[in-house]
Amino acid sequence: MKILLNKDDLFEALKSTSNLGFVPTMGSLHKGHVSLIKRSKKECRKTIVSIFVNPTQFNNKKDYEKYPRNIKKDLSVLSKLRVNFVFIPDKKHIYDFKRKNKIKILKKDKILCAKFRKGHFEGVIDVMDRLIKIVKPKKIFMGEKDFQQLYLIKNYIKNKCKVISCKTIRDNQKLAFSSRNNRLDYIGLKTARSISKDIFNLKKILKKEKKIQKILSIKKKELGILKNVKIEYLELRNKFSLKKTKKFKDSKIFIAYYINDIRLIDNF
Ligand code: AMP
């Protein structure tokens, strides 16, 4: 496994590599990341994983500082998986040029996390565009756990490479793996798991109900009070257009909530 710390090393290492699979991450690797890497290894001749906690996608400085980092453990995970390359750039290697045109997301896309985390997706699209230009992969592997991110990247980074969506991996109590789970204490973890179970049950209820929006709004209030968490949004949206819907068919439930200062998202 080659560890690449800057662009020159990366260009040299990748110069004769074709059919490259790319898994961009912010590190603190878990089973969700591992599933993406395994898929890339299956579909591509070589696989590169990047670890970069991108400052521009954090709308809250404290959140950026507190984001879990564990490079030593990550490298051991990646080496066991026999990944070909790991790219661990510094900020200055990624942000070495200024864009002529600022990245802007469309008004219609300012929903869910884009509504509550101002500038977040502009930061994500910017860094992904920069990373893709550097790595030049054939395919990029991304998780449905961050469904809106996947949706926006597919739309904004058209034609540059193929985006492969990968299923959300959950623990045996249905909680989606997330690097942020590392920050939860025992009670927090229990709460997050019980919220996941509740939403899976809610999905079964919505399937049979007509007054979907009313049930969602009651459930949002109820969850907030019973679990003592701040629910930022709980919405049913069409999974192809991300438009709000009253129809269960082709829809997903999207949730974002805070346990103390830890923000978690999921979709079901
Ligand atoms: P992150 O390190 O959080 O930026 O995530 C890197 C990639 O892993 C993104 O494409 C995520 O959607 C994906 N990912 C994160 N958690 C999971 C999960 N539980 N299952 C599948 N993919 C995931």
mmCIF file of C-alpha atoms and ligand atoms in Angstrom:
data_model
loop_
_atom_site.group_PDB
_atom_site.id
_atom_site.type_symbol
_atom_site.label_atom_id
_atom_site.label_comp_id
_atom_site.label_asym_id
_atom_site.label_seq_id
_atom_site.Cartn_x
_atom_site.Cartn_y
_atom_site.Cartn_z
ATOM 1 C CA MET A 1 0.000 0.000 0.000
ATOM 2 C CA LYS A 2 1.478 3.330 -1.096
ATOM 3 C CA ILE A 3 0.867 6.315 1.158
ATOM 4 C CA LEU A 4 0.758 9.542 -0.853
ATOM 5 C CA LEU A 5 1.026 12.824 0.980
ATOM 6 C CA ASN A 6 1.054 15.290 -1.902
ATOM 7 C CA LYS A 7 -0.024 15.702 -5.519
ATOM 8 C CA ASP A 8 3.405 15.101 -7.075
ATOM 9 C CA ASP A 9 3.761 11.740 -5.343
ATOM 10 C CA LEU A 10 0.231 10.879 -6.385
ATOM 11 C CA PHE A 11 0.789 11.772 -10.064
ATOM 12 C CA GLU A 12 3.988 9.705 -10.099
ATOM 13 C CA ALA A 13 2.347 6.694 -8.413
ATOM 14 C CA LEU A 14 -0.755 6.750 -10.619
ATOM 15 C CA LYS A 15 0.889 7.516 -13.937
ATOM 16 C CA SER A 16 0.377 4.058 -15.457
ATOM 17 C CA THR A 17 -2.839 3.183 -13.602
ATOM 18 C CA SER A 18 -6.073 2.741 -15.494
ATOM 19 C CA ASN A 19 -9.455 1.511 -14.239
ATOM 20 C CA LEU A 20 -8.950 3.216 -10.893
ATOM 21 C CA GLY A 21 -11.643 3.117 -8.187
ATOM 22 C CA PHE A 22 -11.774 6.028 -5.724
ATOM 23 C CA VAL A 23 -13.255 6.096 -2.213
ATOM 24 C CA PRO A 24 -13.115 9.611 -0.721
ATOM 25 C CA THR A 25 -13.399 9.690 3.085
ATOM 26 C CA MET A 26 -12.804 11.926 6.071
ATOM 27 C CA GLY A 27 -11.174 9.039 7.949
ATOM 28 C CA SER A 28 -12.087 7.415 11.268
ATOM 29 C CA LEU A 29 -12.924 4.437 9.122
ATOM 30 C CA HIS A 30 -15.759 2.062 9.963
ATOM 31 C CA LYS A 31 -17.667 -0.797 8.328
ATOM 32 C CA GLY A 32 -19.538 1.622 6.041
ATOM 33 C CA HIS A 33 -16.257 2.821 4.512
ATOM 34 C CA VAL A 34 -15.008 -0.769 4.336
ATOM 35 C CA SER A 35 -18.033 -1.794 2.238
ATOM 36 C CA LEU A 36 -17.269 0.988 -0.276
ATOM 37 C CA ILE A 37 -13.637 -0.077 -0.485
ATOM 38 C CA LYS A 38 -14.555 -3.745 -0.998
ATOM 39 C CA ARG A 39 -16.942 -2.761 -3.805
ATOM 40 C CA SER A 40 -14.245 -0.672 -5.475
ATOM 41 C CA LYS A 41 -11.768 -3.548 -5.210
ATOM 42 C CA LYS A 42 -14.318 -5.837 -6.847
ATOM 43 C CA GLU A 43 -15.134 -3.480 -9.723
ATOM 44 C CA CYS A 44 -11.788 -1.787 -10.402
ATOM 45 C CA ARG A 45 -8.235 -2.938 -11.043
ATOM 46 C CA LYS A 46 -6.767 -0.609 -8.406
ATOM 47 C CA THR A 47 -8.299 1.322 -5.502
ATOM 48 C CA ILE A 48 -7.328 4.631 -3.952
ATOM 49 C CA VAL A 49 -8.791 5.901 -0.666
ATOM 50 C CA SER A 50 -8.418 9.522 0.388
ATOM 51 C CA ILE A 51 -8.480 10.726 3.976
ATOM 52 C CA PHE A 52 -9.117 14.443 4.203
ATOM 53 C CA VAL A 53 -11.208 16.267 6.785
ATOM 54 C CA ASN A 54 -12.304 19.081 4.513
ATOM 55 C CA PRO A 55 -12.535 22.353 6.484
ATOM 56 C CA THR A 56 -14.687 24.169 3.932
ATOM 57 C CA GLN A 57 -17.674 21.855 4.372
ATOM 58 C CA PHE A 58 -17.977 22.529 8.102
ATOM 59 C CA ASN A 59 -20.264 25.423 8.863
ATOM 60 C CA ASN A 60 -19.274 25.186 12.516
ATOM 61 C CA LYS A 61 -15.620 25.531 13.556
ATOM 62 C CA LYS A 62 -16.063 23.489 16.735
ATOM 63 C CA ASP A 63 -17.618 20.631 14.742
ATOM 64 C CA TYR A 64 -14.519 20.624 12.477
ATOM 65 C CA GLU A 65 -12.148 20.629 15.436
ATOM 66 C CA LYS A 66 -14.043 17.864 17.229
ATOM 67 C CA TYR A 67 -14.415 15.659 14.139
ATOM 68 C CA PRO A 68 -12.897 12.259 15.079
ATOM 69 C CA ARG A 69 -9.461 11.595 13.579
ATOM 70 C CA ASN A 70 -7.494 8.355 13.860
ATOM 71 C CA ILE A 71 -4.925 8.047 11.082
ATOM 72 C CA LYS A 72 -2.928 5.230 12.698
ATOM 73 C CA LYS A 73 -5.950 2.940 13.001
ATOM 74 C CA ASP A 74 -7.166 3.953 9.523
ATOM 75 C CA LEU A 75 -3.864 2.968 7.930
ATOM 76 C CA SER A 76 -3.985 -0.405 9.635
ATOM 77 C CA VAL A 77 -7.573 -0.992 8.360
ATOM 78 C CA LEU A 78 -6.574 0.017 4.812
ATOM 79 C CA SER A 79 -3.457 -2.090 4.809
ATOM 80 C CA LYS A 80 -5.429 -5.175 5.903
ATOM 81 C CA LEU A 81 -7.887 -4.515 3.067
ATOM 82 C CA ARG A 82 -4.938 -4.386 0.648
ATOM 83 C CA VAL A 83 -5.853 -1.006 -0.749
ATOM 84 C CA ASN A 84 -3.334 0.072 -3.416
ATOM 85 C CA PHE A 85 -3.051 3.776 -2.569
ATOM 86 C CA VAL A 86 -3.960 6.100 0.293
ATOM 87 C CA PHE A 87 -3.994 9.830 -0.386
ATOM 88 C CA ILE A 88 -3.634 11.984 2.746
ATOM 89 C CA PRO A 89 -3.229 15.519 1.427
ATOM 90 C CA ASP A 90 -2.706 18.701 3.345
ATOM 91 C CA LYS A 91 -5.125 21.626 2.945
ATOM 92 C CA LYS A 92 -2.547 23.520 0.892
ATOM 93 C CA HIS A 93 -2.382 20.734 -1.719
ATOM 94 C CA ILE A 94 -6.120 20.779 -2.268
ATOM 95 C CA TYR A 95 -6.753 24.522 -2.071
ATOM 96 C CA ASP A 96 -3.851 25.636 -4.244
ATOM 97 C CA PHE A 97 -5.994 27.530 -6.742
ATOM 98 C CA LYS A 98 -8.929 29.900 -6.544
ATOM 99 C CA ARG A 99 -12.007 29.194 -8.620
ATOM 100 C CA LYS A 100 -13.101 31.735 -11.204
ATOM 101 C CA ASN A 101 -16.758 30.869 -10.603
ATOM 102 C CA LYS A 102 -17.929 30.198 -7.085
ATOM 103 C CA ILE A 103 -19.793 26.934 -6.620
ATOM 104 C CA LYS A 104 -23.463 27.594 -6.046
ATOM 105 C CA ILE A 105 -26.200 25.110 -5.478
ATOM 106 C CA LEU A 106 -29.601 25.730 -7.006
ATOM 107 C CA LYS A 107 -32.454 27.149 -4.953
ATOM 108 C CA LYS A 108 -34.448 23.944 -5.436
ATOM 109 C CA ASP A 109 -31.603 21.985 -3.802
ATOM 110 C CA LYS A 110 -31.535 24.124 -0.649
ATOM 111 C CA ILE A 111 -33.470 21.532 1.330
ATOM 112 C CA LEU A 112 -32.707 19.059 4.144
ATOM 113 C CA CYS A 113 -29.038 19.480 5.188
ATOM 114 C CA ALA A 114 -28.497 22.279 2.645
ATOM 115 C CA LYS A 115 -31.142 24.336 4.443
ATOM 116 C CA PHE A 116 -29.652 23.833 7.891
ATOM 117 C CA ARG A 117 -25.903 23.715 7.105
ATOM 118 C CA LYS A 118 -25.270 26.832 5.047
ATOM 119 C CA GLY A 119 -22.343 26.403 2.650
ATOM 120 C CA HIS A 120 -21.881 22.718 3.520
ATOM 121 C CA PHE A 121 -22.627 21.238 0.096
ATOM 122 C CA GLU A 122 -20.809 24.031 -1.729
ATOM 123 C CA GLY A 123 -17.753 22.884 0.286
ATOM 124 C CA VAL A 124 -18.434 19.224 -0.496
ATOM 125 C CA ILE A 125 -18.872 19.817 -4.234
ATOM 126 C CA ASP A 126 -15.770 22.014 -4.358
ATOM 127 C CA VAL A 127 -13.549 19.448 -2.643
ATOM 128 C CA MET A 128 -14.949 16.521 -4.635
ATOM 129 C CA ASP A 129 -14.355 18.386 -7.875
ATOM 130 C CA ARG A 130 -10.782 19.144 -6.813
ATOM 131 C CA LEU A 131 -10.129 15.543 -5.697
ATOM 132 C CA ILE A 132 -11.562 14.079 -8.917
ATOM 133 C CA LYS A 133 -9.386 16.418 -11.012
ATOM 134 C CA ILE A 134 -6.307 15.213 -9.107
ATOM 135 C CA VAL A 135 -7.086 11.482 -8.856
ATOM 136 C CA LYS A 136 -8.859 11.067 -12.242
ATOM 137 C CA PRO A 137 -10.662 7.869 -11.246
ATOM 138 C CA LYS A 138 -12.845 5.773 -13.513
ATOM 139 C CA LYS A 139 -15.401 5.229 -10.770
ATOM 140 C CA ILE A 140 -16.071 6.876 -7.455
ATOM 141 C CA PHE A 141 -17.810 4.975 -4.659
ATOM 142 C CA MET A 142 -20.143 6.819 -2.291
ATOM 143 C CA GLY A 143 -22.614 5.819 0.412
ATOM 144 C CA GLU A 144 -26.398 6.207 0.457
ATOM 145 C CA LYS A 145 -25.995 7.055 4.136
ATOM 146 C CA ASP A 146 -25.337 10.602 2.867
ATOM 147 C CA PHE A 147 -28.150 10.446 0.336
ATOM 148 C CA GLN A 148 -28.389 14.152 -0.407
ATOM 149 C CA GLN A 149 -24.632 14.367 -0.876
ATOM 150 C CA LEU A 150 -24.778 11.467 -3.323
ATOM 151 C CA TYR A 151 -27.693 13.085 -5.153
ATOM 152 C CA LEU A 152 -25.903 16.443 -5.470
ATOM 153 C CA ILE A 153 -22.559 14.958 -6.486
ATOM 154 C CA LYS A 154 -24.287 12.911 -9.208
ATOM 155 C CA ASN A 155 -25.900 16.106 -10.508
ATOM 156 C CA TYR A 156 -23.029 18.558 -10.141
ATOM 157 C CA ILE A 157 -20.100 16.324 -11.121
ATOM 158 C CA LYS A 158 -21.676 14.961 -14.291
ATOM 159 C CA ASN A 159 -19.510 13.315 -16.973
ATOM 160 C CA LYS A 160 -16.278 13.535 -14.974
ATOM 161 C CA CYS A 161 -16.498 9.967 -13.686
ATOM 162 C CA LYS A 162 -19.077 7.349 -12.829
ATOM 163 C CA VAL A 163 -20.595 7.675 -9.349
ATOM 164 C CA ILE A 164 -21.500 4.313 -7.787
ATOM 165 C CA SER A 165 -24.019 4.415 -4.909
ATOM 166 C CA CYS A 166 -23.478 1.902 -2.134
ATOM 167 C CA LYS A 167 -25.995 0.699 0.453
ATOM 168 C CA THR A 168 -25.934 1.993 4.042
ATOM 169 C CA ILE A 169 -24.246 -0.408 6.460
ATOM 170 C CA ARG A 170 -25.783 -0.652 9.958
ATOM 171 C CA ASP A 171 -24.816 -2.250 13.235
ATOM 172 C CA ASN A 172 -26.850 -5.152 14.641
ATOM 173 C CA GLN A 173 -29.211 -2.622 16.267
ATOM 174 C CA LYS A 174 -29.923 -0.849 12.983
ATOM 175 C CA LEU A 175 -27.852 2.269 13.663
ATOM 176 C CA ALA A 176 -25.949 3.395 10.540
ATOM 177 C CA PHE A 177 -22.191 3.380 11.044
ATOM 178 C CA SER A 178 -20.837 6.917 11.146
ATOM 179 C CA SER A 179 -17.526 8.422 12.242
ATOM 180 C CA ARG A 180 -19.533 10.773 14.456
ATOM 181 C CA ASN A 181 -20.860 7.778 16.460
ATOM 182 C CA ASN A 182 -17.377 7.713 18.048
ATOM 183 C CA ARG A 183 -18.320 10.897 19.864
ATOM 184 C CA LEU A 184 -21.459 9.437 21.471
ATOM 185 C CA ASP A 185 -21.359 8.281 25.066
ATOM 186 C CA TYR A 186 -23.198 5.151 26.274
ATOM 187 C CA ILE A 187 -26.562 6.930 26.662
ATOM 188 C CA GLY A 188 -26.115 8.789 23.370
ATOM 189 C CA LEU A 189 -25.444 5.560 21.505
ATOM 190 C CA LYS A 190 -28.495 3.930 23.074
ATOM 191 C CA THR A 191 -30.645 6.923 22.079
ATOM 192 C CA ALA A 192 -29.348 6.920 18.483
ATOM 193 C CA ARG A 193 -30.065 3.194 18.176
ATOM 194 C CA SER A 194 -33.585 3.564 19.537
ATOM 195 C CA ILE A 195 -34.280 6.437 17.104
ATOM 196 C CA SER A 196 -33.191 4.221 14.181
ATOM 197 C CA LYS A 197 -35.523 1.456 15.335
ATOM 198 C CA ASP A 198 -38.372 3.971 15.720
ATOM 199 C CA ILE A 199 -37.911 5.243 12.175
ATOM 200 C CA PHE A 200 -37.890 1.728 10.759
ATOM 201 C CA ASN A 201 -41.206 1.158 12.569
ATOM 202 C CA LEU A 202 -42.520 4.511 11.374
ATOM 203 C CA LYS A 203 -41.807 3.405 7.816
ATOM 204 C CA LYS A 204 -44.038 0.372 8.288
ATOM 205 C CA ILE A 205 -46.818 2.621 9.630
ATOM 206 C CA LEU A 206 -46.530 5.174 6.795
ATOM 207 C CA LYS A 207 -46.859 2.408 4.232
ATOM 208 C CA LYS A 208 -50.448 1.823 5.334
ATOM 209 C CA GLU A 209 -51.476 5.402 6.163
ATOM 210 C CA LYS A 210 -52.944 8.228 4.116
ATOM 211 C CA LYS A 211 -52.221 11.192 6.411
ATOM 212 C CA ILE A 212 -48.461 10.837 6.059
ATOM 213 C CA GLN A 213 -47.504 14.495 6.695
ATOM 214 C CA LYS A 214 -49.607 14.665 9.863
ATOM 215 C CA ILE A 215 -48.051 11.477 11.249
ATOM 216 C CA LEU A 216 -44.565 12.780 10.465
ATOM 217 C CA SER A 217 -45.165 16.059 12.246
ATOM 218 C CA ILE A 218 -46.548 14.278 15.348
ATOM 219 C CA LYS A 219 -43.632 11.831 15.297
ATOM 220 C CA LYS A 220 -41.122 14.686 15.038
ATOM 221 C CA LYS A 221 -42.499 16.339 18.176
ATOM 222 C CA GLU A 222 -42.862 13.011 19.999
ATOM 223 C CA LEU A 223 -39.301 11.867 19.240
ATOM 224 C CA GLY A 224 -37.879 15.186 20.382
ATOM 225 C CA ILE A 225 -39.683 15.023 23.731
ATOM 226 C CA LEU A 226 -39.403 11.292 24.468
ATOM 227 C CA LYS A 227 -35.746 10.902 23.492
ATOM 228 C CA ASN A 228 -34.688 14.339 24.645
ATOM 229 C CA VAL A 229 -33.042 15.208 21.337
ATOM 230 C CA LYS A 230 -33.321 18.109 18.928
ATOM 231 C CA ILE A 231 -34.840 16.868 15.688
ATOM 232 C CA GLU A 232 -33.745 19.212 12.908
ATOM 233 C CA TYR A 233 -35.879 17.599 10.212
ATOM 234 C CA LEU A 234 -37.986 14.490 9.700
ATOM 235 C CA GLU A 235 -39.333 14.411 6.165
ATOM 236 C CA LEU A 236 -40.641 12.082 3.507
ATOM 237 C CA ARG A 237 -39.171 12.824 0.090
ATOM 238 C CA ASN A 238 -39.167 11.200 -3.326
ATOM 239 C CA LYS A 239 -35.891 9.332 -3.700
ATOM 240 C CA PHE A 240 -35.344 10.385 -7.321
ATOM 241 C CA SER A 241 -36.227 14.099 -7.166
ATOM 242 C CA LEU A 242 -35.811 14.709 -3.410
ATOM 243 C CA LYS A 243 -39.103 16.624 -3.597
ATOM 244 C CA LYS A 244 -41.422 16.473 -0.584
ATOM 245 C CA THR A 245 -44.084 13.851 -1.143
ATOM 246 C CA LYS A 246 -47.255 12.478 0.374
ATOM 247 C CA LYS A 247 -46.851 9.199 -1.471
ATOM 248 C CA PHE A 248 -45.017 6.329 0.155
ATOM 249 C CA LYS A 249 -43.986 4.765 -3.162
ATOM 250 C CA ASP A 250 -40.397 5.624 -4.222
ATOM 251 C CA SER A 251 -39.887 7.676 -1.083
ATOM 252 C CA LYS A 252 -37.435 7.793 1.789
ATOM 253 C CA ILE A 253 -37.659 9.178 5.295
ATOM 254 C CA PHE A 254 -34.864 11.669 5.965
ATOM 255 C CA ILE A 255 -33.810 12.639 9.473
ATOM 256 C CA ALA A 256 -31.216 14.923 11.062
ATOM 257 C CA TYR A 257 -30.967 15.291 14.820
ATOM 258 C CA TYR A 258 -28.655 16.377 17.574
ATOM 259 C CA ILE A 259 -27.580 14.335 20.578
ATOM 260 C CA ASN A 260 -25.925 17.035 22.688
ATOM 261 C CA ASP A 261 -23.740 18.819 20.105
ATOM 262 C CA ILE A 262 -23.349 15.752 17.880
ATOM 263 C CA ARG A 263 -25.327 15.982 14.641
ATOM 264 C CA LEU A 264 -26.437 12.697 13.086
ATOM 265 C CA ILE A 265 -28.210 12.078 9.776
ATOM 266 C CA ASP A 266 -29.807 9.041 8.216
ATOM 267 C CA ASN A 267 -32.378 7.966 5.666
ATOM 268 C CA PHE A 268 -34.674 4.946 5.577
HETATM 269 P P1 AMP B 1 -17.224 10.306 5.397
HETATM 270 O O1 AMP B 1 -15.904 9.778 5.834
HETATM 271 O O2 AMP B 1 -18.228 10.406 6.486
HETATM 272 O O3 AMP B 1 -17.093 11.583 4.578
HETATM 273 O O4 AMP B 1 -17.823 9.230 4.405
HETATM 274 C C1 AMP B 1 -17.113 8.757 3.294
HETATM 275 C C2 AMP B 1 -18.026 7.925 2.435
HETATM 276 O O5 AMP B 1 -18.516 6.812 3.198
HETATM 277 C C3 AMP B 1 -19.270 8.688 1.970
HETATM 278 O O6 AMP B 1 -19.536 8.361 0.609
HETATM 279 C C4 AMP B 1 -20.343 8.188 2.889
HETATM 280 O O7 AMP B 1 -21.642 8.252 2.341
HETATM 281 C C5 AMP B 1 -19.922 6.743 3.092
HETATM 282 N N1 AMP B 1 -20.511 6.189 4.314
HETATM 283 C C6 AMP B 1 -20.512 6.757 5.548
HETATM 284 N N2 AMP B 1 -21.191 5.982 6.426
HETATM 285 C C7 AMP B 1 -21.640 4.913 5.725
HETATM 286 C C8 AMP B 1 -22.415 3.750 6.064
HETATM 287 N N3 AMP B 1 -22.853 3.536 7.296
HETATM 288 N N4 AMP B 1 -22.691 2.859 5.082
HETATM 289 C C9 AMP B 1 -22.241 3.070 3.808
HETATM 290 N N5 AMP B 1 -21.506 4.127 3.439
HETATM 291 C C10 AMP B 1 -21.208 5.046 4.360
#
